[in-house]
Coordinates of C-alpha atoms in Angstrom, one line a residue:
X1 CA -27.3 -22.9 22.4
X2 CA -27.3 -23.0 18.5
X3 CA -27.2 -19.2 18.3
X4 CA -24.5 -18.9 21.1
X5 CA -22.5 -21.6 19.2
X6 CA -22.9 -19.8 15.9
X7 CA -21.8 -16.5 17.5
X8 CA -18.9 -18.0 19.2
X9 CA -17.8 -19.9 16.0
X10 CA -18.2 -16.6 14.1
X11 CA -16.0 -14.7 16.5
X12 CA -13.5 -17.5 16.4
X13 CA -13.3 -17.4 12.7
X14 CA -13.0 -13.5 12.7
X15 CA -10.0 -13.8 15.1
X16 CA -8.5 -16.5 12.9
X17 CA -9.0 -14.4 9.7
X18 CA -7.5 -11.4 11.6
X19 CA -4.6 -13.6 12.7
X20 CA -3.9 -14.9 9.1
X21 CA -4.2 -11.4 7.7
X22 CA -1.6 -10.1 10.1
X23 CA 0.6 -12.9 9.4
X24 CA 0.2 -12.4 5.6
X25 CA 1.0 -8.7 6.1
X26 CA 4.0 -9.6 8.0
X27 CA 5.3 -12.1 5.5
X28 CA 4.7 -9.5 2.7
X29 CA 6.4 -6.7 4.5
X30 CA 9.4 -8.9 5.2
X31 CA 9.3 -10.4 1.7
X32 CA 9.3 -14.0 3.4
X33 CA 8.3 -16.9 1.3
X34 CA 6.1 -19.4 3.1
X35 CA 6.1 -23.1 2.7
X36 CA 3.7 -25.7 4.2
X37 CA 4.8 -29.3 3.8
X38 CA 2.6 -32.3 4.3
X39 CA 5.4 -34.8 5.2
X40 CA 3.0 -37.8 5.0
X41 CA 1.8 -37.1 1.6
X42 CA 4.6 -35.1 -0.1
X43 CA 2.4 -32.1 -1.0
X44 CA 3.7 -28.6 -0.4
X45 CA 1.9 -25.4 -0.3
X46 CA 3.7 -22.1 -1.1
X47 CA 2.6 -18.5 -0.8
X48 CA 2.9 -16.0 -3.7
X49 CA 6.1 -14.4 -2.3
X50 CA 7.8 -17.7 -2.5
X51 CA 6.9 -18.2 -6.0
X52 CA 7.8 -14.6 -7.0
X53 CA 11.2 -14.9 -5.3
X54 CA 12.0 -17.4 -8.1
X55 CA 10.2 -15.7 -10.9
X56 CA 7.1 -18.0 -10.9
X57 CA 3.5 -17.6 -10.3
X58 CA 1.6 -20.1 -8.0
X59 CA 0.0 -21.7 -11.1
X60 CA 3.3 -22.6 -12.6
X61 CA 4.6 -24.5 -9.6
X62 CA 3.6 -28.0 -8.9
X63 CA 2.8 -28.4 -5.2
X64 CA 5.0 -31.4 -4.4
X65 CA 8.3 -32.0 -2.6
X66 CA 9.8 -33.3 -5.8
X67 CA 9.3 -30.1 -7.6
X68 CA 10.8 -28.2 -4.6
X69 CA 14.0 -30.3 -4.4
X70 CA 14.4 -30.1 -8.2
X71 CA 15.0 -26.4 -7.7
X72 CA 17.8 -26.9 -5.1
X73 CA 21.4 -26.5 -6.3
X74 CA 22.9 -30.1 -6.4
X75 CA 25.8 -29.1 -4.2
X76 CA 23.5 -27.7 -1.5
X77 CA 21.2 -30.7 -1.2
X78 CA 23.3 -32.9 1.2
X79 CA 23.4 -30.1 3.7
X80 CA 19.7 -29.4 3.5
X81 CA 18.9 -33.0 3.7
X82 CA 21.2 -33.5 6.7
X83 CA 19.6 -30.6 8.6
X84 CA 16.0 -31.6 7.6
X85 CA 16.3 -35.2 8.6
X86 CA 17.8 -34.3 12.0
X87 CA 14.8 -32.1 12.8
X88 CA 12.2 -34.5 11.4
X89 CA 13.3 -37.2 13.9
X90 CA 13.4 -34.7 16.8
X91 CA 17.2 -34.2 17.2
X92 CA 17.0 -30.4 16.6
X93 CA 14.5 -27.8 17.8
X94 CA 14.3 -26.3 14.2
X95 CA 15.4 -26.9 10.7
X96 CA 17.7 -24.3 9.3
X97 CA 19.9 -23.9 6.2
X98 CA 21.2 -21.4 3.6
X99 CA 21.2 -22.8 0.0
X100 CA 20.6 -21.9 -3.5
X101 CA 17.3 -22.2 -5.5
X102 CA 17.1 -22.0 -9.3
X103 CA 15.4 -19.0 -10.6
X104 CA 12.9 -19.3 -13.5
X105 CA 15.5 -17.5 -15.8
X106 CA 18.3 -19.9 -14.8
X107 CA 20.3 -17.9 -12.2
X108 CA 20.6 -19.1 -8.6
X109 CA 18.9 -17.4 -5.7
X110 CA 20.5 -17.6 -2.2
X111 CA 17.8 -18.2 0.5
X112 CA 17.9 -18.6 4.3
X113 CA 15.5 -21.3 5.3
X114 CA 14.0 -22.1 8.6
X115 CA 11.2 -24.5 9.6
X116 CA 9.6 -26.4 12.3
X117 CA 7.5 -29.7 12.5
X118 CA 4.0 -28.6 13.7
X119 CA 2.3 -31.9 13.8
X120 CA 3.3 -35.4 14.6
X121 CA 1.5 -38.7 14.8
X122 CA 1.2 -40.9 18.1
X123 CA 4.4 -42.4 17.3
X124 CA 6.3 -39.1 16.9
X125 CA 6.6 -39.3 13.2
X126 CA 6.5 -35.8 11.6
X127 CA 3.3 -35.2 9.6
X128 CA 3.5 -31.5 8.9
X129 CA 6.2 -28.8 8.7
X130 CA 5.9 -25.1 8.1
X131 CA 8.7 -22.7 7.4
X132 CA 10.0 -19.6 5.6
X133 CA 12.5 -18.8 2.9
X134 CA 14.2 -15.4 2.9
X135 CA 16.1 -14.1 -0.2
X136 CA 19.6 -13.4 1.1
X137 CA 21.4 -13.1 -2.3
X138 CA 22.4 -9.5 -1.7
X139 CA 24.0 -10.5 1.6
X140 CA 25.8 -13.4 0.0
X141 CA 27.1 -11.2 -2.8
X142 CA 28.2 -8.6 -0.3
X143 CA 30.0 -11.3 1.8
X144 CA 31.6 -12.7 -1.4
X145 CA 32.8 -9.1 -2.3
X146 CA 34.1 -8.6 1.3
X147 CA 36.1 -11.8 1.1
X148 CA 37.7 -10.7 -2.1
X149 CA 38.4 -7.2 -0.6
X150 CA 39.9 -8.7 2.5
X151 CA 42.0 -11.1 0.4
X152 CA 43.3 -8.3 -1.6
X153 CA 44.2 -6.2 1.5
X154 CA 45.9 -9.3 3.0
X155 CA 47.9 -9.6 -0.1
X156 CA 49.1 -6.1 -0.5
X157 CA 52.5 -5.0 0.7
X158 CA 51.1 -1.8 2.3
X159 CA 50.1 -1.8 5.9
X160 CA 46.4 -1.2 6.3
X161 CA 44.4 -0.6 9.6
X162 CA 40.9 0.2 10.4
X163 CA 40.1 1.9 13.7
X164 CA 37.0 3.3 15.3
X165 CA 36.4 7.0 15.9
X166 CA 38.5 6.8 19.0
X167 CA 41.5 5.5 16.9
X168 CA 41.3 2.1 18.5
X169 CA 42.4 -0.7 16.0
X170 CA 39.6 -3.0 14.8
X171 CA 41.4 -4.7 11.9
X172 CA 44.8 -4.8 10.5
X173 CA 46.3 -6.8 7.7
X174 CA 49.5 -8.9 7.8
X175 CA 51.6 -6.2 6.2
X176 CA 50.9 -3.9 9.2
X177 CA 52.2 -6.7 11.5
X178 CA 55.3 -7.1 9.3
X179 CA 55.9 -3.3 9.2
X180 CA 55.5 -2.7 12.9
X181 CA 56.4 -6.0 14.6
X182 CA 53.1 -6.3 16.4
X183 CA 50.6 -9.2 15.7
X184 CA 47.0 -8.3 15.1
X185 CA 46.2 -9.8 18.5
X186 CA 48.5 -7.4 20.1
X187 CA 47.2 -4.4 18.4
X188 CA 43.3 -5.0 18.6
X189 CA 41.6 -2.5 20.7
X190 CA 44.7 -0.3 21.1
X191 CA 45.7 3.0 19.5
X192 CA 48.5 3.1 17.0
X193 CA 50.0 6.1 18.9
X194 CA 50.4 3.8 22.0
X195 CA 52.2 1.3 19.8
X196 CA 54.5 3.0 17.3
X197 CA 54.8 6.6 18.5
X198 CA 58.5 7.6 18.4
X199 CA 58.6 11.0 19.8
X200 CA 60.2 12.5 16.7
X201 CA 57.0 14.5 16.0
X202 CA 55.8 17.1 18.4
X203 CA 52.3 17.7 19.7
X204 CA 51.7 20.4 17.0
X205 CA 52.3 17.8 14.3
X206 CA 49.6 15.5 15.5
X207 CA 47.3 18.3 16.4
X208 CA 47.4 19.5 12.8
X209 CA 47.0 16.0 11.5
X210 CA 43.8 15.4 13.4
X211 CA 42.5 18.7 12.6
X212 CA 42.5 17.7 8.9
X213 CA 41.0 14.2 9.7
X214 CA 38.2 15.5 11.9
X215 CA 37.2 18.0 9.2
X216 CA 36.2 15.0 7.1
X217 CA 39.3 15.2 4.8
X218 CA 42.1 12.7 4.2
X219 CA 45.5 13.4 5.7
X220 CA 48.8 12.4 3.9
X221 CA 52.2 12.8 5.2
X222 CA 55.4 11.3 6.4
X223 CA 56.7 10.7 9.9
X224 CA 59.0 8.6 12.0
X225 CA 57.7 5.6 14.0
X226 CA 59.1 2.9 16.1
X227 CA 58.8 -0.8 15.6
X228 CA 58.2 -3.3 18.4
X229 CA 61.9 -4.0 18.7
X230 CA 62.7 -0.2 19.1
X231 CA 64.0 0.4 15.7
X232 CA 63.0 3.7 14.0
X233 CA 61.7 3.7 10.5
X234 CA 60.3 6.3 8.1
X235 CA 56.7 5.9 7.2
X236 CA 54.5 7.4 4.5
X237 CA 50.9 7.3 5.8
X238 CA 47.5 8.2 4.5
X239 CA 44.5 8.4 7.0
X240 CA 40.9 8.6 5.5
X241 CA 37.6 9.0 7.4
X242 CA 34.9 6.5 6.6
X243 CA 31.3 8.0 7.0
X244 CA 28.1 5.9 7.2
X245 CA 25.1 6.4 4.9
X246 CA 24.1 9.6 7.0
X247 CA 27.6 11.2 6.5
X248 CA 28.5 10.5 10.1
X249 CA 32.2 9.3 10.4
X250 CA 32.3 5.7 12.0
X251 CA 35.8 4.6 11.1
X252 CA 39.2 5.6 10.0
X253 CA 41.3 3.7 7.5
X254 CA 45.1 4.1 7.6
X255 CA 47.4 3.0 4.9
X256 CA 51.1 2.8 5.8
X257 CA 54.3 2.3 3.8
X258 CA 57.9 1.9 5.0
X259 CA 59.9 4.5 3.1
X260 CA 63.1 4.1 5.1
X261 CA 65.1 3.0 2.1
X262 CA 63.8 5.8 -0.1
X263 CA 64.8 8.3 2.6
X264 CA 68.3 6.8 3.0
X265 CA 68.7 7.1 -0.9
X266 CA 67.4 10.6 -0.8
X267 CA 69.9 11.5 1.9
X268 CA 72.7 9.8 -0.1
X269 CA 71.8 11.7 -3.2
X270 CA 71.5 14.9 -1.3
X271 CA 74.9 14.2 0.2
X272 CA 76.4 13.5 -3.3
X273 CA 74.8 16.6 -4.7
X274 CA 76.1 19.0 -1.9
X275 CA 79.4 17.6 -0.7
X276 CA 82.9 17.0 -1.9
X277 CA 83.5 13.2 -2.1
X278 CA 87.1 13.5 -1.0
X279 CA 86.9 15.7 2.1
X280 CA 83.2 15.5 3.0
X281 CA 83.0 19.3 3.1
X282 CA 80.1 21.0 1.4
X283 CA 80.7 21.8 -2.3
X284 CA 80.6 25.0 -4.3
X285 CA 76.8 24.4 -5.2
X286 CA 75.8 24.2 -1.5
X287 CA 78.0 27.2 -0.7
X288 CA 76.3 29.3 -3.2
X289 CA 72.9 28.3 -2.2
X290 CA 73.9 29.0 1.4
X291 CA 75.3 32.4 0.5
X292 CA 72.0 33.5 -1.1
X293 CA 70.2 32.6 2.1
X294 CA 72.6 34.5 4.3
X295 CA 72.6 37.6 1.9
X296 CA 68.7 37.5 2.1
X297 CA 68.8 37.4 5.9
X298 CA 71.2 40.3 5.9
X299 CA 68.9 42.3 3.8
X300 CA 66.0 41.6 6.1
X301 CA 67.9 42.6 9.1
X302 CA 70.0 45.7 8.4
X303 CA 71.8 45.5 11.7
X304 CA 73.4 42.2 10.9
X305 CA 77.0 42.1 9.4
X306 CA 78.7 39.2 7.7
X307 CA 82.1 38.4 6.5
X308 CA 83.3 35.8 4.0
X309 CA 86.7 34.0 4.7
X310 CA 88.7 32.5 1.9
X311 CA 91.5 30.1 2.9
X312 CA 94.3 28.9 0.6
X313 CA 96.9 26.3 1.0
X314 CA 100.3 27.8 0.0
X315 CA 102.7 25.8 -2.1
X316 CA 100.1 22.8 -2.3
X317 CA 101.2 22.0 -5.9
X318 CA 104.6 21.4 -4.7
X319 CA 103.2 18.7 -2.3
X320 CA 101.5 16.9 -5.2
X321 CA 104.6 17.2 -7.3
X322 CA 107.1 15.9 -4.7
X323 CA 104.9 13.2 -2.9
X324 CA 102.3 12.4 -5.4
X325 CA 98.4 13.1 -5.6
X326 CA 97.6 10.4 -3.0
X327 CA 99.6 12.2 -0.4
X328 CA 98.0 15.5 -1.6
X329 CA 94.5 14.2 -1.1
X330 CA 95.5 13.0 2.4
X331 CA 96.6 16.6 3.0
X332 CA 93.4 18.0 1.9
X333 CA 91.5 15.6 4.1
X334 CA 93.6 16.5 7.0
X335 CA 93.1 20.3 6.7
X336 CA 89.3 19.6 6.1
X337 CA 89.1 17.7 9.4
X338 CA 91.0 20.5 11.2
X339 CA 88.6 23.0 9.8

């Protein structure tokens, strides 16, 4: 019996050793800090990963709850304590919190902590709790950076949308809603073409646009779109593909700007530069440019013929002299309208 007991004990210890080794390997591989807290005595045991996470060696850490709590950021302790106490009295299945611990060099390390009571006395009081801490500082930094980026995109006056590879909208900023008249809830999961397409651009236009985008390049151009209320507007747009770490495109980012006012100003400037302000007829500058185009066309096509007609108003000076220049201007406008 003694031999059998010894063999059984040895086998059990071997399995226990293997189990502990596997757990240690798993903790090391996942870089998880282990803590083992004797609630009744206040002593705490940490593994080396927990100490290294904060820049310490195990010899430098006092194995007490007080030493542990002194490393916690003061602003985070109330939330930790509330979650911990709820679990100790059995109100929650696990203890969980995200908080900051002070590194040896003074900076703060964000950790995600989880734990569970593994031993209670006959009255249900917690005697022992075991858990892990995982360094999530990089995730917290990324989340903070994302919040800043989203805040910046929300603040800009340009409409910004993010779509999947099927051009379905996943996110849009408030400026996009202001530009198109559609709220984000109305646009989510839908394609921009189904919302704002005006019909002013033909299929060849969009085919050429997607040919550029699908080749992995950014597309930039101007087009006419339609708001929710049916109003047409000129839009300057840039669409850029967003690849993942393997170079596979996963999203598209579109940046939109209403350039209707600029297009109106451009049209007004063009009109001022090419038309006579009194009659509205094209002026000499436009005529000379057009004449060059027509002469070039004639040279390319020898069979074509062209004539230039010059009209003159006889005795127009006498009208100005007898009735005044205002009447003379009316006369010019009347003849221009007839022409």
